[in-house]
Amino acid sequence: MNAKHIGIVAVSSEGGALCYREVLRRASGRMSPEMYPRVTVHNEPLGKYIEAVHAEDWHTVGELLARSAKHLAATGAEIAICPDNAVLHGMHLAEAESPIPWLKTADLVADSIATQEQSCVGIIGTRMVTTGSAFQTALGVRGIRLLAPDEADVGRLDAIIFSELVYGHCRESSQREVLRVISEFAGRGCEGVILGCSEAPLMVTAENSPAPVYDSTAILAEAALAAACGA
């Protein structure tokens, strides 16, 4: 049985590339190369997303996501995923216009944390991710408490992501700031931290993190591969 064709809706090039790599890296651990799923990536201009997200214009975000989904469907893609958490609020709008089904990152991450029986986790990401409702809701209905960074750190993370990570840059001083935020989560009783930013693995890994990490891109890639293979 052939695996389903996976379509990646990329927002930043870094996030899209990391997701593509995660899908195929995981495929290499469970099947022979000739059985790998087809994976196609499509993006609309990053600047359009940044402008719409900062304006909280979720209809435009949804239109951009849906446009990519339609292009991917035209190439034969049967599943759509988007690793970028900053656009989650526009995803349900994109689904309504999409010819192929989407996998939902927030629900997948929440399921992964619930499986580990964790009761309290922190989250890093853009302002919209750390203070928004997408992860709060998904985790809350599963009885898991989600803590956001304090207001000053919300601003610092947002600036680091939009000025550095989405362009593939990673300053040592910024990395130290991100790891400090994670360390403070551990001190607040968090049992882990969600990497709610598709580019976060450029700075944070399981090896250097002061707390266990739930990498949203890795979790999404694993779910996409499972769905593609009918697992």
Tab-separated table of C-alpha atoms in Angstrom:
chain	number	residue	atom	x	y	z
A	1	MET	CA	0.000	0.000	0.000
A	2	ASN	CA	1.415	3.386	-1.022
A	3	ALA	CA	1.663	6.096	1.591
A	4	LYS	CA	-0.515	9.156	1.159
A	5	HIS	CA	1.009	12.292	-0.314
A	6	ILE	CA	1.721	14.881	2.430
A	7	GLY	CA	1.400	18.598	1.718
A	8	ILE	CA	3.284	21.064	3.912
A	9	VAL	CA	1.876	24.589	4.048
A	10	ALA	CA	4.981	26.622	4.853
A	11	VAL	CA	4.881	30.087	6.377
A	12	SER	CA	8.566	30.692	7.084
A	13	SER	CA	11.132	28.874	4.979
A	14	GLU	CA	12.937	27.694	8.114
A	15	GLY	CA	9.811	26.201	9.688
A	16	GLY	CA	8.755	24.539	6.455
A	17	ALA	CA	12.207	23.077	5.867
A	18	LEU	CA	12.486	21.724	9.428
A	19	CYS	CA	9.074	20.087	9.094
A	20	TYR	CA	9.983	18.511	5.739
A	21	ARG	CA	13.161	17.123	7.245
A	22	GLU	CA	11.321	15.767	10.292
A	23	VAL	CA	8.774	13.891	8.175
A	24	LEU	CA	11.379	12.144	6.044
A	25	ARG	CA	13.797	11.565	8.907
A	26	ARG	CA	11.033	9.718	10.739
A	27	ALA	CA	10.163	7.782	7.595
A	28	SER	CA	13.760	6.552	7.444
A	29	GLY	CA	13.322	4.892	10.812
A	30	ARG	CA	10.324	2.790	9.849
A	31	MET	CA	10.370	2.009	6.119
A	32	SER	CA	12.652	1.452	3.157
A	33	PRO	CA	13.473	4.488	0.992
A	34	GLU	CA	11.278	3.353	-1.896
A	35	MET	CA	8.276	3.445	0.455
A	36	TYR	CA	8.777	7.027	1.673
A	37	PRO	CA	5.698	9.218	1.237
A	38	ARG	CA	5.675	11.980	-1.346
A	39	VAL	CA	6.018	15.356	0.348
A	40	THR	CA	5.331	18.667	-1.341
A	41	VAL	CA	5.917	22.106	0.198
A	42	HIS	CA	4.157	25.305	-0.853
A	43	ASN	CA	4.413	28.805	0.560
A	44	GLU	CA	2.947	32.227	0.067
A	45	PRO	CA	5.209	35.245	0.737
A	46	LEU	CA	6.267	35.438	4.396
A	47	GLY	CA	5.700	39.191	4.521
A	48	LYS	CA	1.998	38.759	3.815
A	49	TYR	CA	1.657	36.431	6.789
A	50	ILE	CA	3.627	38.696	9.125
A	51	GLU	CA	1.515	41.705	8.193
A	52	ALA	CA	-1.741	39.796	8.654
A	53	VAL	CA	-0.701	38.188	11.963
A	54	HIS	CA	0.394	41.507	13.457
A	55	ALA	CA	-2.942	43.005	12.396
A	56	GLU	CA	-4.794	39.935	13.745
A	57	ASP	CA	-6.381	39.679	10.302
A	58	TRP	CA	-7.238	35.984	10.491
A	59	HIS	CA	-9.375	36.018	7.360
A	60	THR	CA	-6.333	36.980	5.294
A	61	VAL	CA	-4.257	34.351	7.107
A	62	GLY	CA	-6.939	31.782	6.322
A	63	GLU	CA	-6.985	32.806	2.666
A	64	LEU	CA	-3.200	32.454	2.407
A	65	LEU	CA	-3.255	29.028	4.048
A	66	ALA	CA	-6.128	27.861	1.850
A	67	ARG	CA	-4.326	29.076	-1.254
A	68	SER	CA	-1.365	26.870	-0.402
A	69	ALA	CA	-3.637	23.921	0.392
A	70	LYS	CA	-5.262	24.225	-3.035
A	71	HIS	CA	-1.872	24.298	-4.752
A	72	LEU	CA	-0.798	21.243	-2.778
A	73	ALA	CA	-3.988	19.367	-3.621
A	74	ALA	CA	-3.353	20.126	-7.290
A	75	THR	CA	0.012	18.343	-7.010
A	76	GLY	CA	-1.701	15.277	-5.543
A	77	ALA	CA	-1.313	15.961	-1.821
A	78	GLU	CA	-3.948	14.193	0.292
A	79	ILE	CA	-3.103	15.610	3.744
A	80	ALA	CA	-2.271	19.209	4.699
A	81	ILE	CA	-0.112	20.231	7.632
A	82	CYS	CA	1.263	23.611	8.694
A	83	PRO	CA	4.079	23.701	11.254
A	84	ASP	CA	3.747	27.434	11.954
A	85	ASN	CA	1.860	27.968	15.211
A	86	ALA	CA	1.469	31.735	14.802
A	87	VAL	CA	-1.236	31.136	12.172
A	88	LEU	CA	-3.303	28.597	14.119
A	89	HIS	CA	-6.167	31.061	14.572
A	90	GLY	CA	-6.595	31.224	10.803
A	91	MET	CA	-6.428	27.496	10.222
A	92	HIS	CA	-10.120	26.747	10.802
A	93	LEU	CA	-10.916	29.373	8.148
A	94	ALA	CA	-8.514	27.671	5.745
A	95	GLU	CA	-10.051	24.261	6.428
A	96	ALA	CA	-13.426	25.483	5.190
A	97	GLU	CA	-11.890	26.286	1.794
A	98	SER	CA	-9.474	23.374	1.613
A	99	PRO	CA	-9.973	20.412	-0.752
A	100	ILE	CA	-7.880	18.175	1.549
A	101	PRO	CA	-8.023	17.519	5.328
A	102	TRP	CA	-5.712	19.225	7.819
A	103	LEU	CA	-4.013	17.849	10.906
A	104	LYS	CA	-4.343	20.206	13.892
A	105	THR	CA	-1.108	20.926	15.757
A	106	ALA	CA	-2.617	22.092	19.065
A	107	ASP	CA	-4.705	18.943	19.470
A	108	LEU	CA	-1.783	16.688	18.556
A	109	VAL	CA	0.514	18.393	21.055
A	110	ALA	CA	-2.149	18.248	23.765
A	111	ASP	CA	-2.688	14.531	23.118
A	112	SER	CA	1.056	13.907	23.372
A	113	ILE	CA	1.285	15.721	26.711
A	114	ALA	CA	-1.823	13.974	28.051
A	115	THR	CA	-0.290	10.610	27.158
A	116	GLN	CA	2.671	11.501	29.365
A	117	GLU	CA	0.215	12.345	32.178
A	118	GLN	CA	1.658	15.804	32.678
A	119	SER	CA	-0.472	18.311	34.567
A	120	CYS	CA	1.315	21.622	33.949
A	121	VAL	CA	3.475	22.808	31.055
A	122	GLY	CA	4.875	26.081	29.765
A	123	ILE	CA	4.986	27.374	26.216
A	124	ILE	CA	7.326	29.485	24.109
A	125	GLY	CA	6.353	31.080	20.824
A	126	THR	CA	5.155	34.364	19.401
A	127	ARG	CA	2.870	36.636	21.394
A	128	MET	CA	-0.159	35.216	19.592
A	129	VAL	CA	0.841	31.675	20.534
A	130	THR	CA	1.794	32.265	24.162
A	131	THR	CA	-1.190	34.474	25.004
A	132	GLY	CA	-3.735	33.051	22.541
A	133	SER	CA	-6.409	30.426	23.012
A	134	ALA	CA	-5.355	27.642	20.622
A	135	PHE	CA	-3.117	25.698	23.008
A	136	GLN	CA	-4.925	26.906	26.134
A	137	THR	CA	-8.171	25.358	24.904
A	138	ALA	CA	-6.671	22.098	23.607
A	139	LEU	CA	-4.810	21.512	26.862
A	140	GLY	CA	-7.548	22.783	29.160
A	141	VAL	CA	-10.141	20.287	27.941
A	142	ARG	CA	-7.642	17.543	28.779
A	143	GLY	CA	-7.132	18.875	32.298
A	144	ILE	CA	-3.645	20.265	31.654
A	145	ARG	CA	-2.610	23.699	32.916
A	146	LEU	CA	-0.668	25.902	30.490
A	147	LEU	CA	1.584	28.691	31.759
A	148	ALA	CA	2.695	31.592	29.560
A	149	PRO	CA	5.887	33.610	30.041
A	150	ASP	CA	5.577	36.897	31.904
A	151	GLU	CA	4.694	39.948	29.821
A	152	ALA	CA	8.271	41.146	29.371
A	153	ASP	CA	9.387	37.714	28.175
A	154	VAL	CA	6.402	37.443	25.842
A	155	GLY	CA	7.723	40.552	24.100
A	156	ARG	CA	11.298	39.278	24.036
A	157	LEU	CA	10.303	35.931	22.525
A	158	ASP	CA	8.120	37.620	19.921
A	159	ALA	CA	10.992	39.882	18.871
A	160	ILE	CA	13.506	37.021	18.706
A	161	ILE	CA	11.204	34.917	16.552
A	162	PHE	CA	10.164	37.636	14.105
A	163	SER	CA	13.574	39.312	13.805
A	164	GLU	CA	15.822	36.254	13.886
A	165	LEU	CA	14.389	32.745	13.804
A	166	VAL	CA	12.029	33.108	10.839
A	167	TYR	CA	15.089	34.156	8.814
A	168	GLY	CA	17.268	31.323	10.119
A	169	HIS	CA	19.376	33.507	12.427
A	170	CYS	CA	20.288	32.424	15.952
A	171	ARG	CA	22.296	34.799	18.128
A	172	GLU	CA	23.913	33.310	21.231
A	173	SER	CA	22.461	36.079	23.401
A	174	SER	CA	18.966	35.322	22.109
A	175	GLN	CA	19.436	31.608	22.692
A	176	ARG	CA	20.426	32.326	26.280
A	177	GLU	CA	17.268	34.386	26.743
A	178	VAL	CA	15.048	31.606	25.393
A	179	LEU	CA	16.710	28.976	27.578
A	180	ARG	CA	16.346	31.282	30.593
A	181	VAL	CA	12.592	31.512	29.978
A	182	ILE	CA	12.386	27.719	29.844
A	183	SER	CA	14.409	27.421	33.043
A	184	GLU	CA	11.979	29.767	34.794
A	185	PHE	CA	9.074	27.570	33.689
A	186	ALA	CA	10.739	24.659	35.455
A	187	GLY	CA	10.983	26.799	38.571
A	188	ARG	CA	7.245	27.554	38.360
A	189	GLY	CA	6.353	23.876	38.537
A	190	CYS	CA	6.094	23.069	34.835
A	191	GLU	CA	6.825	19.464	33.922
A	192	GLY	CA	7.775	20.385	30.376
A	193	VAL	CA	7.616	23.143	27.781
A	194	ILE	CA	5.919	23.309	24.399
A	195	LEU	CA	8.098	24.572	21.560
A	196	GLY	CA	5.199	26.453	19.996
A	197	CYS	CA	7.364	27.906	17.254
A	198	SER	CA	8.344	25.909	14.199
A	199	GLU	CA	11.811	27.480	14.158
A	200	ALA	CA	12.472	26.938	17.888
A	201	PRO	CA	14.662	23.839	17.281
A	202	LEU	CA	17.260	26.227	15.847
A	203	MET	CA	17.810	27.329	19.465
A	204	VAL	CA	16.264	24.706	21.738
A	205	THR	CA	16.856	20.968	21.728
A	206	ALA	CA	16.175	18.141	24.142
A	207	GLU	CA	19.884	18.219	24.962
A	208	ASN	CA	20.220	21.897	25.926
A	209	SER	CA	16.761	22.550	27.363
A	210	PRO	CA	16.450	22.951	31.173
A	211	ALA	CA	13.069	21.161	30.969
A	212	PRO	CA	11.597	18.345	28.841
A	213	VAL	CA	10.411	19.708	25.483
A	214	TYR	CA	7.341	19.014	23.389
A	215	ASP	CA	8.437	20.029	19.902
A	216	SER	CA	5.258	20.921	18.018
A	217	THR	CA	6.910	20.417	14.619
A	218	ALA	CA	8.225	16.967	15.513
A	219	ILE	CA	4.849	15.932	16.913
A	220	LEU	CA	3.083	17.187	13.776
A	221	ALA	CA	5.547	15.413	11.492
A	222	GLU	CA	5.068	12.135	13.372
A	223	ALA	CA	1.284	12.430	13.103
A	224	ALA	CA	1.462	13.262	9.404
A	225	LEU	CA	3.619	10.225	8.716
A	226	ALA	CA	1.264	8.002	10.708
A	227	ALA	CA	-1.747	9.361	8.814
A	228	ALA	CA	0.039	8.928	5.488
A	229	CYS	CA	0.869	5.318	6.288
A	230	GLY	CA	-2.543	4.494	7.721
A	231	ALA	CA	-1.138	3.847	11.196
